[in-house]
Coordinates of C-alpha atoms (C1' of nucleotides) in Angstrom, one line a residue:
Chain A
M1 CA 34.8 6.1 111.9
K2 CA 34.9 9.9 111.0
S3 CA 36.8 10.0 114.6
V4 CA 39.6 8.7 112.4
I5 CA 39.4 10.8 109.9
R6 CA 39.4 14.1 111.9
Q7 CA 42.5 12.4 113.6
L8 CA 43.7 12.3 110.1
I9 CA 43.3 15.6 109.5
G10 CA 44.0 17.4 112.3
G11 CA 47.4 15.4 112.4
A12 CA 47.9 17.0 108.9
L13 CA 46.9 20.6 110.5
V14 CA 49.4 20.1 112.6
R15 CA 52.4 19.6 110.3
A16 CA 51.4 22.7 108.2
K17 CA 51.8 24.5 111.5
E18 CA 55.5 23.8 113.0
N19 CA 55.8 23.8 108.9
G20 CA 54.6 27.3 108.8
E21 CA 52.2 27.5 106.4
L22 CA 49.5 28.2 108.6
E23 CA 48.8 30.3 111.3
L24 CA 46.5 28.1 113.5
S25 CA 46.1 30.9 116.6
V26 CA 42.7 28.5 117.5
A27 CA 42.5 25.0 117.1
P28 CA 39.4 24.7 113.9
E29 CA 36.7 22.1 114.5
I30 CA 37.0 19.5 112.3
V31 CA 33.7 18.8 110.7
V32 CA 34.0 15.3 108.6
E33 CA 31.3 14.3 106.4
K34 CA 30.3 11.6 104.1
P35 CA 29.8 13.6 100.8
K36 CA 27.1 13.1 98.7
E37 CA 27.7 12.0 95.8
E38 CA 30.2 8.5 96.5
K39 CA 32.5 9.5 93.5
F40 CA 33.9 12.4 95.7
G41 CA 35.6 10.4 97.8
D42 CA 34.4 8.5 100.9
F43 CA 34.9 11.6 103.2
S44 CA 34.9 15.4 102.9
T45 CA 35.7 18.6 105.1
S46 CA 35.1 21.9 105.3
V47 CA 38.2 22.7 107.5
S48 CA 39.6 25.0 104.7
M49 CA 36.7 26.9 104.4
M50 CA 36.2 27.4 108.2
L51 CA 40.2 28.9 108.0
A52 CA 39.6 31.4 105.6
K53 CA 38.9 34.3 107.2
S54 CA 41.1 33.6 110.9
E55 CA 44.2 32.8 107.9
R56 CA 43.3 35.2 105.3
K57 CA 43.7 32.7 102.5
K58 CA 41.7 31.5 100.1
P59 CA 39.4 28.9 101.3
R60 CA 41.5 26.4 97.9
D61 CA 45.0 27.5 99.1
I62 CA 44.5 26.2 102.2
A63 CA 43.0 23.2 101.1
E64 CA 45.8 23.3 99.2
I65 CA 48.0 22.7 101.9
L66 CA 46.5 20.0 103.7
C67 CA 46.1 17.3 101.1
S68 CA 50.1 18.0 100.9
H69 CA 50.4 16.9 104.2
L70 CA 47.4 14.5 103.9
K71 CA 49.5 12.7 101.5
N72 CA 52.7 12.5 103.3
G73 CA 51.0 11.0 105.9
E74 CA 48.9 7.8 106.4
G75 CA 50.0 6.3 102.7
Q76 CA 48.5 3.2 104.2
V77 CA 44.9 4.3 104.4
V78 CA 44.0 7.3 102.4
A79 CA 44.1 6.4 98.7
S80 CA 43.9 9.3 97.8
V81 CA 43.2 13.5 98.5
E82 CA 42.3 16.1 96.2
V83 CA 40.6 19.8 96.9
A84 CA 37.2 20.0 95.1
G85 CA 34.1 23.0 94.3
P86 CA 34.9 25.8 97.4
G87 CA 37.3 23.9 98.7
F88 CA 36.3 20.8 100.0
I89 CA 39.1 18.2 101.1
N90 CA 37.7 15.1 99.8
L91 CA 39.6 11.9 100.8
K92 CA 39.0 8.0 99.5
M93 CA 40.2 5.2 101.2
A94 CA 42.5 1.9 100.6
P95 CA 40.0 -0.7 100.5
T96 CA 41.4 -2.8 103.6
F97 CA 40.6 0.5 106.1
F98 CA 37.2 -0.5 105.4
L99 CA 37.9 -4.4 105.2
Q100 CA 39.7 -4.3 108.5
R101 CA 37.2 -3.0 110.6
L102 CA 33.7 -4.9 108.8
V103 CA 35.9 -8.1 110.2
G104 CA 35.2 -5.6 114.2
V105 CA 31.8 -5.5 112.9
A106 CA 32.0 -10.2 113.1
E107 CA 33.1 -9.9 115.9
E108 CA 31.3 -7.4 117.6
G109 CA 27.7 -9.7 116.8
V110 CA 25.2 -8.0 119.3
D111 CA 27.2 -5.9 120.5
F112 CA 27.7 -3.6 117.4
G113 CA 26.6 -0.4 117.6
A114 CA 27.7 -0.2 121.3
S115 CA 29.2 3.2 121.9
D116 CA 30.4 5.1 124.8
V117 CA 29.8 8.1 124.3
G118 CA 27.5 8.2 127.4
M119 CA 30.8 8.0 129.5
G120 CA 28.8 6.5 131.9
R121 CA 26.1 9.0 132.4
K122 CA 23.5 9.1 135.0
V123 CA 19.8 9.4 132.8
L124 CA 16.3 8.4 134.6
L125 CA 14.4 9.0 131.9
E126 CA 10.2 9.2 132.8
F127 CA 7.8 8.3 130.6
V128 CA 3.8 7.3 129.7
S129 CA 2.9 8.5 133.6
A130 CA -0.4 8.7 132.6
N131 CA -2.9 9.4 134.8
P132 CA -4.2 6.0 136.4
T133 CA -8.3 7.3 135.6
G134 CA -8.6 5.0 132.6
P135 CA -6.7 2.7 129.7
L136 CA -3.3 4.1 127.7
H137 CA -4.5 5.7 124.0
V138 CA -2.4 5.8 121.3
G139 CA -1.3 8.8 122.3
H140 CA 0.7 7.5 125.2
G141 CA 1.9 4.4 122.8
R142 CA 3.8 7.4 121.2
G143 CA 5.3 8.1 124.4
A144 CA 5.5 4.8 125.8
A145 CA 7.5 3.9 122.1
V146 CA 9.7 6.4 122.0
G147 CA 10.5 6.6 126.2
D148 CA 11.1 2.8 125.6
M149 CA 13.6 2.9 122.5
L150 CA 15.3 5.8 124.6
V151 CA 16.1 3.3 127.7
R152 CA 17.5 1.1 124.8
L153 CA 19.6 3.2 122.8
L154 CA 20.6 5.3 125.5
K155 CA 22.3 1.7 126.7
K156 CA 23.8 1.3 123.6
A157 CA 25.6 5.1 123.4
G158 CA 27.1 4.1 126.9
Y159 CA 24.6 6.3 129.4
T160 CA 23.7 4.3 132.5
V161 CA 19.7 4.5 132.3
S162 CA 17.0 4.1 134.4
S163 CA 13.6 4.5 133.4
E164 CA 10.1 5.1 135.3
Y165 CA 7.0 5.5 135.3
Y166 CA 5.4 7.9 137.7
I167 CA 1.8 6.9 139.3
N168 CA -0.7 10.9 140.1
D169 CA -2.6 8.5 142.4
V170 CA -3.4 12.4 144.6
G171 CA -5.6 14.1 144.5
N172 CA -9.3 15.1 143.0
Q173 CA -9.4 12.8 139.9
M174 CA -8.9 9.9 143.0
N175 CA -12.3 10.7 144.1
T176 CA -13.6 11.2 141.2
L177 CA -12.6 8.0 139.8
G178 CA -14.3 6.6 143.1
R179 CA -17.2 8.5 143.3
S180 CA -17.3 7.1 139.1
T181 CA -16.7 3.5 140.7
R182 CA -19.1 4.1 143.4
L183 CA -22.2 5.1 141.0
R184 CA -21.6 2.4 138.4
Y185 CA -22.1 0.0 141.5
Y186 CA -25.1 1.5 142.9
E187 CA -26.4 1.3 139.0
L188 CA -25.0 -2.4 138.2
L189 CA -27.1 -3.2 141.3
G190 CA -30.7 -0.8 140.3
K191 CA -29.9 1.9 142.3
G192 CA -28.4 4.1 139.9
G193 CA -28.6 8.0 140.3
E194 CA -27.9 10.0 137.4
F195 CA -24.6 10.0 136.1
P196 CA -22.5 13.1 136.3
A197 CA -21.0 15.2 132.9
D198 CA -17.7 15.3 134.8
F199 CA -16.8 11.8 136.0
Y200 CA -15.3 9.1 134.2
Q201 CA -18.1 7.9 131.2
G202 CA -15.8 4.9 129.7
D203 CA -16.8 1.6 130.1
Y204 CA -14.8 0.0 131.9
I205 CA -15.8 2.1 135.2
R206 CA -18.5 -0.8 134.4
D207 CA -16.6 -3.3 134.7
I208 CA -15.1 -2.5 137.7
A209 CA -18.3 -2.5 139.3
Q210 CA -19.0 -5.7 138.0
E211 CA -16.4 -6.8 139.7
I212 CA -16.7 -5.8 142.8
I213 CA -20.0 -6.7 142.9
D214 CA -19.0 -10.5 142.0
R215 CA -16.2 -10.5 144.5
H216 CA -18.1 -7.8 147.3
D217 CA -22.0 -8.5 145.9
Q218 CA -24.2 -5.9 148.1
K219 CA -22.0 -5.2 150.5
F220 CA -21.5 -1.5 150.4
L221 CA -24.7 -0.2 149.4
D222 CA -25.6 0.7 152.2
Q223 CA -22.5 2.3 153.2
S224 CA -22.5 6.8 153.4
E225 CA -20.1 7.8 150.8
E226 CA -18.0 8.4 153.4
E227 CA -17.3 5.2 154.5
S228 CA -16.6 3.2 150.7
L229 CA -15.3 6.1 148.9
P230 CA -11.7 4.6 150.1
F231 CA -12.3 1.3 148.8
F232 CA -13.9 2.4 145.9
R233 CA -11.1 4.5 144.9
K234 CA -8.1 2.7 145.7
Y235 CA -10.0 -1.0 143.7
A236 CA -10.2 1.4 141.2
L237 CA -6.7 2.6 141.3
E238 CA -5.6 -1.0 141.2
Y239 CA -8.3 -2.5 138.8
I240 CA -6.6 0.1 136.0
L241 CA -2.7 0.4 137.0
N242 CA -2.8 -3.3 136.3
G243 CA -4.3 -2.9 132.9
I244 CA -2.1 -0.2 132.5
K245 CA 0.9 -2.7 133.5
K246 CA -0.7 -5.3 131.1
D247 CA -0.9 -3.3 128.6
L248 CA 2.6 -1.7 128.2
T249 CA 4.2 -5.4 129.6
E250 CA 2.5 -6.9 126.3
F251 CA 4.1 -3.5 124.0
G252 CA 7.3 -4.5 124.9
V253 CA 7.7 -1.7 127.1
G254 CA 8.6 -2.1 131.3
F255 CA 10.3 0.3 134.0
D256 CA 12.0 0.8 136.3
R257 CA 10.4 1.7 138.8
W258 CA 6.9 2.7 139.3
F259 CA 7.0 5.5 141.3
S260 CA 4.0 6.6 143.4
E261 CA 2.9 10.3 144.1
Q262 CA 1.5 9.1 147.5
S263 CA 4.8 7.9 148.9
L264 CA 6.2 10.8 148.0
Y265 CA 3.9 12.8 151.3
D266 CA 4.0 8.9 152.9
D267 CA 7.8 9.5 153.4
R268 CA 7.9 13.6 153.9
L269 CA 9.2 14.7 150.7
V270 CA 6.7 17.1 149.7
D271 CA 7.0 18.9 152.8
E272 CA 10.8 18.0 153.3
A273 CA 11.0 19.9 149.3
I274 CA 8.7 22.7 150.6
D275 CA 10.9 23.3 153.8
W276 CA 13.9 23.5 151.6
L277 CA 12.4 25.8 149.5
R278 CA 11.6 28.4 152.0
E279 CA 15.0 28.2 153.5
K280 CA 15.9 29.5 150.1
D281 CA 13.3 31.9 150.5
Y282 CA 11.5 30.6 147.1
V283 CA 8.1 30.7 148.9
Y284 CA 5.9 33.1 149.9
D285 CA 3.0 33.2 151.2
K286 CA 0.0 35.2 149.9
D287 CA -3.6 35.0 150.1
G288 CA -4.1 32.1 152.0
A289 CA -1.5 30.1 149.5
V290 CA 2.1 29.5 149.9
W291 CA 3.9 30.5 146.1
L292 CA 6.5 29.6 144.8
K293 CA 8.9 32.3 142.9
S294 CA 9.3 30.8 139.3
S295 CA 9.4 34.1 137.8
A296 CA 12.5 34.8 138.9
F297 CA 13.2 32.3 136.6
K298 CA 11.7 32.5 133.7
D299 CA 8.5 31.3 134.3
E300 CA 5.7 34.0 133.1
K301 CA 4.0 34.3 136.6
D302 CA 4.5 32.9 140.1
R303 CA 2.7 29.1 141.2
V304 CA 0.8 28.5 143.8
I305 CA 2.1 25.4 145.0
I306 CA 0.2 24.7 148.6
K307 CA -3.9 25.7 147.9
Q308 CA -5.6 28.0 150.6
T309 CA -7.5 24.7 151.7
G310 CA -4.1 23.9 152.7
E311 CA -3.6 20.9 149.8
K312 CA -0.7 20.9 148.1
T313 CA -1.0 21.3 144.1
Y314 CA 0.5 18.9 141.3
F315 CA 2.8 21.4 140.7
C316 CA 4.3 20.5 144.8
S317 CA 4.9 16.9 144.6
D318 CA 6.4 17.0 141.3
I319 CA 8.6 20.0 143.1
A320 CA 9.6 17.3 145.1
Y321 CA 9.8 14.0 142.8
H322 CA 12.0 15.9 140.7
K323 CA 13.5 17.2 143.7
N324 CA 14.1 13.5 144.8
K325 CA 15.8 12.5 141.6
I326 CA 18.7 14.8 141.6
D327 CA 19.1 13.8 145.1
R328 CA 19.6 9.4 143.9
G329 CA 21.9 11.0 142.1
F330 CA 21.1 11.4 138.2
E331 CA 23.0 13.7 136.6
W332 CA 20.8 13.8 133.0
I333 CA 17.0 13.9 133.8
V334 CA 14.7 13.6 130.6
D335 CA 11.3 13.7 131.6
L336 CA 8.6 12.8 128.4
W337 CA 5.7 15.1 127.9
G338 CA 2.4 14.7 125.7
A339 CA 2.7 17.6 123.8
D340 CA -0.5 19.9 125.5
H341 CA 1.6 19.7 128.3
H342 CA 4.1 22.1 127.1
G343 CA 2.9 25.4 129.6
Y344 CA 4.1 23.1 131.9
V345 CA 7.5 23.3 131.1
P346 CA 8.8 26.6 131.7
R347 CA 7.4 25.7 135.4
M348 CA 9.3 23.0 136.0
Q349 CA 12.7 24.7 134.7
A350 CA 12.5 26.9 137.1
V351 CA 12.7 24.3 140.3
L352 CA 15.4 23.1 138.4
E353 CA 17.4 26.0 137.8
A354 CA 15.8 27.4 141.6
M355 CA 17.9 24.1 143.1
G356 CA 21.3 25.4 141.6
Y357 CA 21.3 22.4 138.1
D358 CA 22.7 23.6 134.9
K359 CA 20.1 23.9 132.9
D360 CA 21.2 21.0 130.6
V361 CA 20.9 18.4 133.3
F362 CA 16.9 18.7 133.2
K363 CA 15.3 17.6 130.0
V364 CA 11.8 17.8 128.2
M365 CA 11.1 16.2 125.6
L366 CA 7.7 16.6 124.1
V367 CA 6.2 14.0 122.4
Q368 CA 3.6 15.4 119.3
F369 CA 0.0 14.2 119.1
V370 CA -0.8 11.2 117.0
S371 CA -4.4 11.3 114.7
L372 CA -5.7 8.1 113.7
K373 CA -6.7 7.4 110.5
R374 CA -8.4 4.6 108.9
G375 CA -7.6 4.3 105.2
G376 CA -6.9 8.3 105.0
E377 CA -9.8 9.0 106.9
K378 CA -10.0 10.3 109.8
V379 CA -10.6 8.5 112.9
S380 CA -12.4 10.6 116.8
M381 CA -10.6 10.0 119.4
S382 CA -12.3 12.4 122.0
T383 CA -12.4 10.0 125.8
R384 CA -15.5 11.8 126.6
S385 CA -17.5 9.7 123.7
G386 CA -15.9 6.8 124.8
E387 CA -15.3 4.9 121.6
F388 CA -11.1 6.3 121.7
E389 CA -9.0 3.7 120.5
T390 CA -6.9 2.4 123.4
L391 CA -3.3 1.3 122.7
A392 CA -4.6 -2.1 123.5
D393 CA -6.7 -1.9 120.6
V394 CA -4.5 -0.8 119.0
V395 CA -1.8 -3.4 119.5
K396 CA -4.3 -6.3 119.0
D397 CA -4.9 -5.3 115.8
V398 CA -1.8 -3.7 114.6
G399 CA 0.6 -6.4 116.0
V400 CA 3.7 -4.7 118.0
D401 CA 6.2 -4.4 116.2
A402 CA 4.1 -2.2 113.6
T403 CA 2.8 0.0 115.9
R404 CA 6.2 1.1 117.7
F405 CA 7.5 1.0 114.4
F406 CA 5.4 3.2 112.5
F407 CA 5.8 5.6 116.3
L408 CA 9.7 6.2 116.0
M409 CA 9.5 6.6 112.2
R410 CA 8.8 10.0 112.9
S411 CA 10.1 13.1 114.7
S412 CA 8.8 12.9 118.1
D413 CA 8.6 16.9 117.7
S414 CA 6.3 16.7 114.3
H415 CA 2.3 15.1 114.8
L416 CA 1.9 12.1 113.5
D417 CA -0.5 10.1 111.2
F418 CA -1.5 6.6 112.1
D419 CA -3.5 5.1 109.5
L420 CA -4.3 1.8 110.9
K421 CA -5.4 0.8 107.9
L422 CA -1.8 1.0 106.4
A423 CA -0.1 -0.5 109.5
K424 CA -1.7 -3.5 109.5
E425 CA -1.4 -4.3 105.9
E426 CA 1.4 -6.5 104.8
S427 CA 1.8 -4.6 101.9
P428 CA 4.9 -3.3 99.8
E429 CA 4.2 0.5 102.0
N430 CA 4.7 -1.4 105.2
P431 CA 8.1 0.0 106.3
V432 CA 8.7 -2.4 109.3
F433 CA 8.4 -5.1 106.5
Y434 CA 10.4 -3.8 104.1
I435 CA 12.8 -4.0 106.2
Q436 CA 11.7 -7.7 108.6
Y437 CA 12.0 -8.7 104.8
A438 CA 16.1 -8.1 104.3
H439 CA 16.5 -9.9 107.7
A440 CA 14.1 -12.8 106.8
R441 CA 15.9 -13.3 102.9
I442 CA 18.8 -12.9 104.7
C443 CA 18.8 -15.9 107.0
S444 CA 17.7 -17.3 104.2
I445 CA 20.1 -17.3 101.8
F446 CA 22.3 -18.9 104.7
R447 CA 19.8 -21.5 104.3
T448 CA 20.6 -22.2 100.9
A449 CA 23.9 -21.6 101.8
A450 CA 24.2 -24.6 104.7
E451 CA 22.9 -26.6 102.0
Q452 CA 25.8 -26.3 100.2
G453 CA 28.0 -27.0 103.1
L454 CA 29.2 -23.0 103.3
N455 CA 30.0 -21.7 106.1
L456 CA 31.2 -18.9 107.3
P457 CA 34.8 -19.3 109.1
L458 CA 36.0 -17.3 112.4
P459 CA 36.0 -13.2 111.3
S460 CA 39.9 -13.0 112.1
K461 CA 40.5 -16.1 109.1
I462 CA 37.9 -14.6 106.4
D463 CA 39.3 -13.7 103.6
L464 CA 37.6 -10.4 102.3
S465 CA 39.8 -9.4 99.2
P466 CA 37.3 -11.4 96.8
L467 CA 35.4 -8.2 97.9
K468 CA 35.6 -5.0 94.1
D469 CA 32.4 -4.3 93.8
E470 CA 31.7 -0.6 94.3
E471 CA 28.3 -1.2 95.4
E472 CA 29.4 -4.1 97.9
F473 CA 32.3 -1.1 99.9
S474 CA 28.5 1.4 100.0
L475 CA 27.4 -1.9 101.9
I476 CA 29.7 -2.2 103.6
K477 CA 30.2 2.5 104.6
R478 CA 26.2 1.9 105.4
I479 CA 27.0 -0.6 107.7
L480 CA 30.1 0.8 109.4
S481 CA 28.0 3.9 109.5
F482 CA 26.1 2.9 112.3
T483 CA 27.5 3.7 115.4
E484 CA 27.6 7.3 114.3
V485 CA 24.0 6.7 113.8
I486 CA 23.2 5.1 116.9
E487 CA 26.1 7.7 119.5
K488 CA 23.6 10.9 117.4
S489 CA 20.2 9.3 118.0
A490 CA 21.0 8.6 121.8
E491 CA 22.9 12.7 122.3
S492 CA 20.2 14.1 120.3
L493 CA 17.7 11.8 122.0
E494 CA 15.8 11.2 118.4
V495 CA 14.7 8.2 117.6
H496 CA 13.6 8.2 113.6
R497 CA 17.1 8.6 112.7
V498 CA 17.6 4.6 113.4
P499 CA 14.6 3.7 111.2
F500 CA 15.4 5.7 108.8
F501 CA 19.2 4.5 108.7
L502 CA 17.9 0.9 108.5
H503 CA 15.9 2.0 105.8
D504 CA 18.6 2.8 103.3
L505 CA 20.3 0.3 104.8
V506 CA 18.3 -2.5 103.9
A507 CA 17.2 -0.8 100.3
A508 CA 20.8 -0.8 99.4
F509 CA 20.9 -4.6 100.4
H510 CA 17.5 -4.6 98.1
G511 CA 18.6 -3.5 95.3
Y512 CA 22.5 -5.4 95.7
Y513 CA 20.9 -8.6 96.2
S514 CA 18.9 -8.4 92.8
R515 CA 22.3 -7.4 90.7
H516 CA 24.8 -10.1 92.5
R517 CA 24.5 -13.4 93.8
V518 CA 25.8 -14.8 97.1
V519 CA 25.6 -17.9 97.1
S520 CA 27.6 -19.0 93.5
E521 CA 30.6 -21.4 92.5
D522 CA 33.7 -19.5 93.3
K523 CA 33.4 -20.0 96.8
A524 CA 36.3 -17.8 98.3
L525 CA 33.6 -15.3 96.8
S526 CA 30.6 -16.7 98.0
L527 CA 31.9 -16.3 101.9
A528 CA 33.2 -13.4 101.2
R529 CA 29.0 -12.0 100.5
L530 CA 28.4 -14.3 102.8
F531 CA 30.2 -12.6 105.8
L532 CA 29.7 -9.1 104.5
V533 CA 25.5 -10.3 104.3
D534 CA 26.1 -11.7 107.6
C535 CA 27.2 -8.5 108.9
L536 CA 24.2 -6.7 107.1
R537 CA 21.9 -9.3 108.8
T538 CA 24.2 -7.8 112.8
T539 CA 23.3 -5.1 111.9
I540 CA 19.7 -5.2 110.7
R541 CA 18.6 -6.8 114.2
N542 CA 21.1 -5.0 116.6
G543 CA 19.1 -1.4 115.1
L544 CA 15.5 -3.6 115.0
A545 CA 16.4 -5.0 119.2
V546 CA 17.3 -0.8 119.4
M547 CA 13.9 -0.1 118.3
G548 CA 12.4 -3.0 120.3
V549 CA 11.1 -5.3 116.9
S550 CA 11.6 -8.6 116.0
A551 CA 14.0 -9.7 113.9
P552 CA 12.2 -12.6 111.8
E553 CA 14.2 -15.9 110.3
R554 CA 11.1 -16.5 108.2
M555 CA 8.3 -14.5 107.3
Chain B
rG1 C1' -4.1 38.3 123.5
rC2 C1' 0.7 36.4 125.4
rG3 C1' 3.9 31.4 124.5
rC4 C1' 5.5 26.6 122.8
rC5 C1' 5.7 23.6 118.1
rC6 C1' 4.8 22.5 112.8
rA7 C1' 5.1 24.2 107.7
rU8 C1' 9.7 21.0 102.0
rA9 C1' 7.0 16.4 95.3
rG10 C1' 0.2 14.9 94.3
rC11 C1' 0.0 12.3 100.2
rU12 C1' 3.2 11.0 104.7
rC13 C1' 7.8 12.4 105.5
rA14 C1' 13.9 12.6 106.3
rG15 C1' 17.7 16.6 105.4
rC16 C1' 23.3 15.2 110.7
rU17 C1' 26.7 21.3 115.6
rG18 C1' 24.5 26.2 108.4
rG19 C1' 27.7 22.8 102.6
rA20 C1' 28.6 20.7 96.1
rU21 C1' 22.6 19.4 91.1
rA22 C1' 16.9 19.6 98.6
rG23 C1' 16.3 13.2 99.0
rA24 C1' 12.6 8.6 100.6
rG25 C1' 8.3 5.9 101.1
rC26 C1' 3.7 5.5 99.2
rG27 C1' 0.8 7.2 93.9
rA28 C1' 1.0 7.9 88.7
rU29 C1' 4.0 6.1 84.2
rG30 C1' 6.4 2.4 82.3
rG31 C1' 10.0 -1.6 82.4
rU32 C1' 11.8 -6.3 85.1
rU33 C1' 11.2 -14.8 85.0
rU34 C1' 15.3 -19.8 82.6
rG35 C1' 19.8 -19.5 89.7
rC36 C1' 20.3 -17.8 96.8
rG37 C1' 12.6 -15.2 98.8
rG38 C1' 8.5 -10.7 93.3
rA39 C1' 6.9 -8.5 100.6
rA40 C1' 11.7 -7.3 95.9
rC41 C1' 14.3 -5.0 91.6
rC42 C1' 15.1 -0.4 87.5
rA43 C1' 13.5 3.8 85.3
rU44 C1' 10.7 7.8 84.3
rA45 C1' 7.8 11.8 85.8
rG46 C1' 6.7 15.6 89.5
rG47 C1' 9.7 21.9 94.4
rU48 C1' 10.5 29.5 94.1
rC49 C1' 11.6 24.6 101.2
rG50 C1' 5.0 29.2 103.1
rG51 C1' 5.9 34.5 102.0
rA52 C1' 9.6 38.8 102.8
rG53 C1' 14.0 41.1 103.9
rG54 C1' 18.5 40.0 106.8
rU55 C1' 23.2 37.8 108.5
rU56 C1' 28.2 35.6 105.1
rC57 C1' 32.8 32.9 101.2
rG58 C1' 27.6 29.9 101.1
rA59 C1' 21.0 29.6 104.0
rG60 C1' 15.5 23.9 103.7
rU61 C1' 18.7 25.5 108.3
rC62 C1' 20.4 31.2 111.8
rC63 C1' 17.9 36.4 113.4
rU64 C1' 13.5 39.8 112.2
rC65 C1' 8.8 40.3 110.3
rU66 C1' 4.2 38.1 108.2
rU67 C1' 0.7 34.1 106.6
rG68 C1' -1.9 29.1 107.7
rG69 C1' -2.9 25.0 110.8
rG70 C1' -1.8 22.6 115.9
rC71 C1' -1.4 22.9 121.5
rG72 C1' -1.4 25.9 125.9
rC73 C1' -2.0 30.2 128.7
rG74 C1' -6.0 26.7 136.6
rC75 C1' -5.2 27.4 144.1
rC76 C1' -6.8 20.7 137.5
rA77 C1' -3.9 16.4 137.3

RNA sequence: GCGCCCAUAGCUCAGCUGGAUAGAGCGAUGGUUUGCGGAACCAUAGGUCGGAGGUUCGAGUCCUCUUGGGCGCGCCA
């Protein structure tokens, strides 16, 4: 919508230049925004202030010039133009400008809000990627909700999106996992020894061991660790991974691909990546290890990629993974990591830079921690104590919709207080219900309308002229700004904009609803209002859909 | 010690690439029924945007310093 306004102002600038009133040696960026107060008009621009310096004129004088050209230009859509304050130009649009676009909303339906700003750019989102050594906790849940919303959001904004979960199924932790399981197995069979502190303490390890006993009885009791460890490692990994997949599925989160770290080794991609770096002279040998010259690319020091022992580091396979992402043709690579991994960002960026890729090809999004609370009281969350809250527990307790909404309603780079009590309550304090309630309420209006034999005609046949109230136009303008919210939210990867938008939209609706009757004796007015309210419902539903939150017809 | 993130109303947080009088929810106080769902609506109170400088027509927003909190700084993953 704003782009239309931008074109209008651009036209006025051109005419002013042709008339010799403005020099315009460089084309200015035309900033169009919605004025804070509606009495200022529908749109405003600050171009005249930005031009003041280069034109050596007062902002207000430039504004006057542009105003005259705007008035002459598009009499059809622009109702009035005026200069205000330090030099803002305020535009008021004709009612038809908005009404025509509202018809477009109904025509687009579920696609309303979609955009092509992404221009089909191939983007890969990697998220969650939690180590398969235990169940997902709430922190992973936030990453999952944010990542999954980004998938939906970027698709809607015209990107070509793929999603991946990187499985760290290599390294010491896998051995520790296998040993932990093996030891619990012995323990359950009455032959356990001391359980080391650095083994995985959680009860889920016992569950795995019990399942192995159920299926294989005492088969491994007499085997050496060397013999049986591969089995325990593999069994535990698959068990946990299946649990993770199940939790995510129940949370409404899916991936296009589960990418195994081990597969990078099996497919020789790790070796190829090392060779490649060697050719480029980005690695060197020192102290019996192999190092990457990451310090040449803004990292604070060089990093080991092959240990003295000959094992590759986690970083090493991650290099191969990200090289592979590039090789698969992705143009925008977005990783969502927990905030505790921020120290790892520079070295990964260094790798991409060494590969010769532009900085904006690779983006790491850090998702900050979640503090669990219950009625204001902190809930402790340490893995060691075993009393941490898993994602599955929270979802079971609070529900998918509320959990997702709470994870998405805050900017990802600020800490999140998640109050379990509040999220669970079906109370007015809970923002999820506030929005869903509006949707249900609109559905209810339609049930009433249907009882009275009122049915909406096709969008092209609707007569919207009965809509005259300012509040109605205020609602229409909000609805129409949805596409821009999607675009901005996608481009900036800021998911919280959508829930904020929805909250404001719905608040405006609830107010309107309490002051105006949608279904009344006036049939023409009723139909026009039903149409408006239907567009509102479409917007709410599409907004919630992008968040992966349901839009119930009844509550 | 070095680096990253955060700091806005009593609490939890918005504030769009710098723009007009800094917003919302909760909490507090006081109101709203003869009609479409009161899980709602309306009104009032509440702020030196952590502090100090700077950049400019203009700063919550950008820069420097500083204070307080979170998190990192492995041949772990």
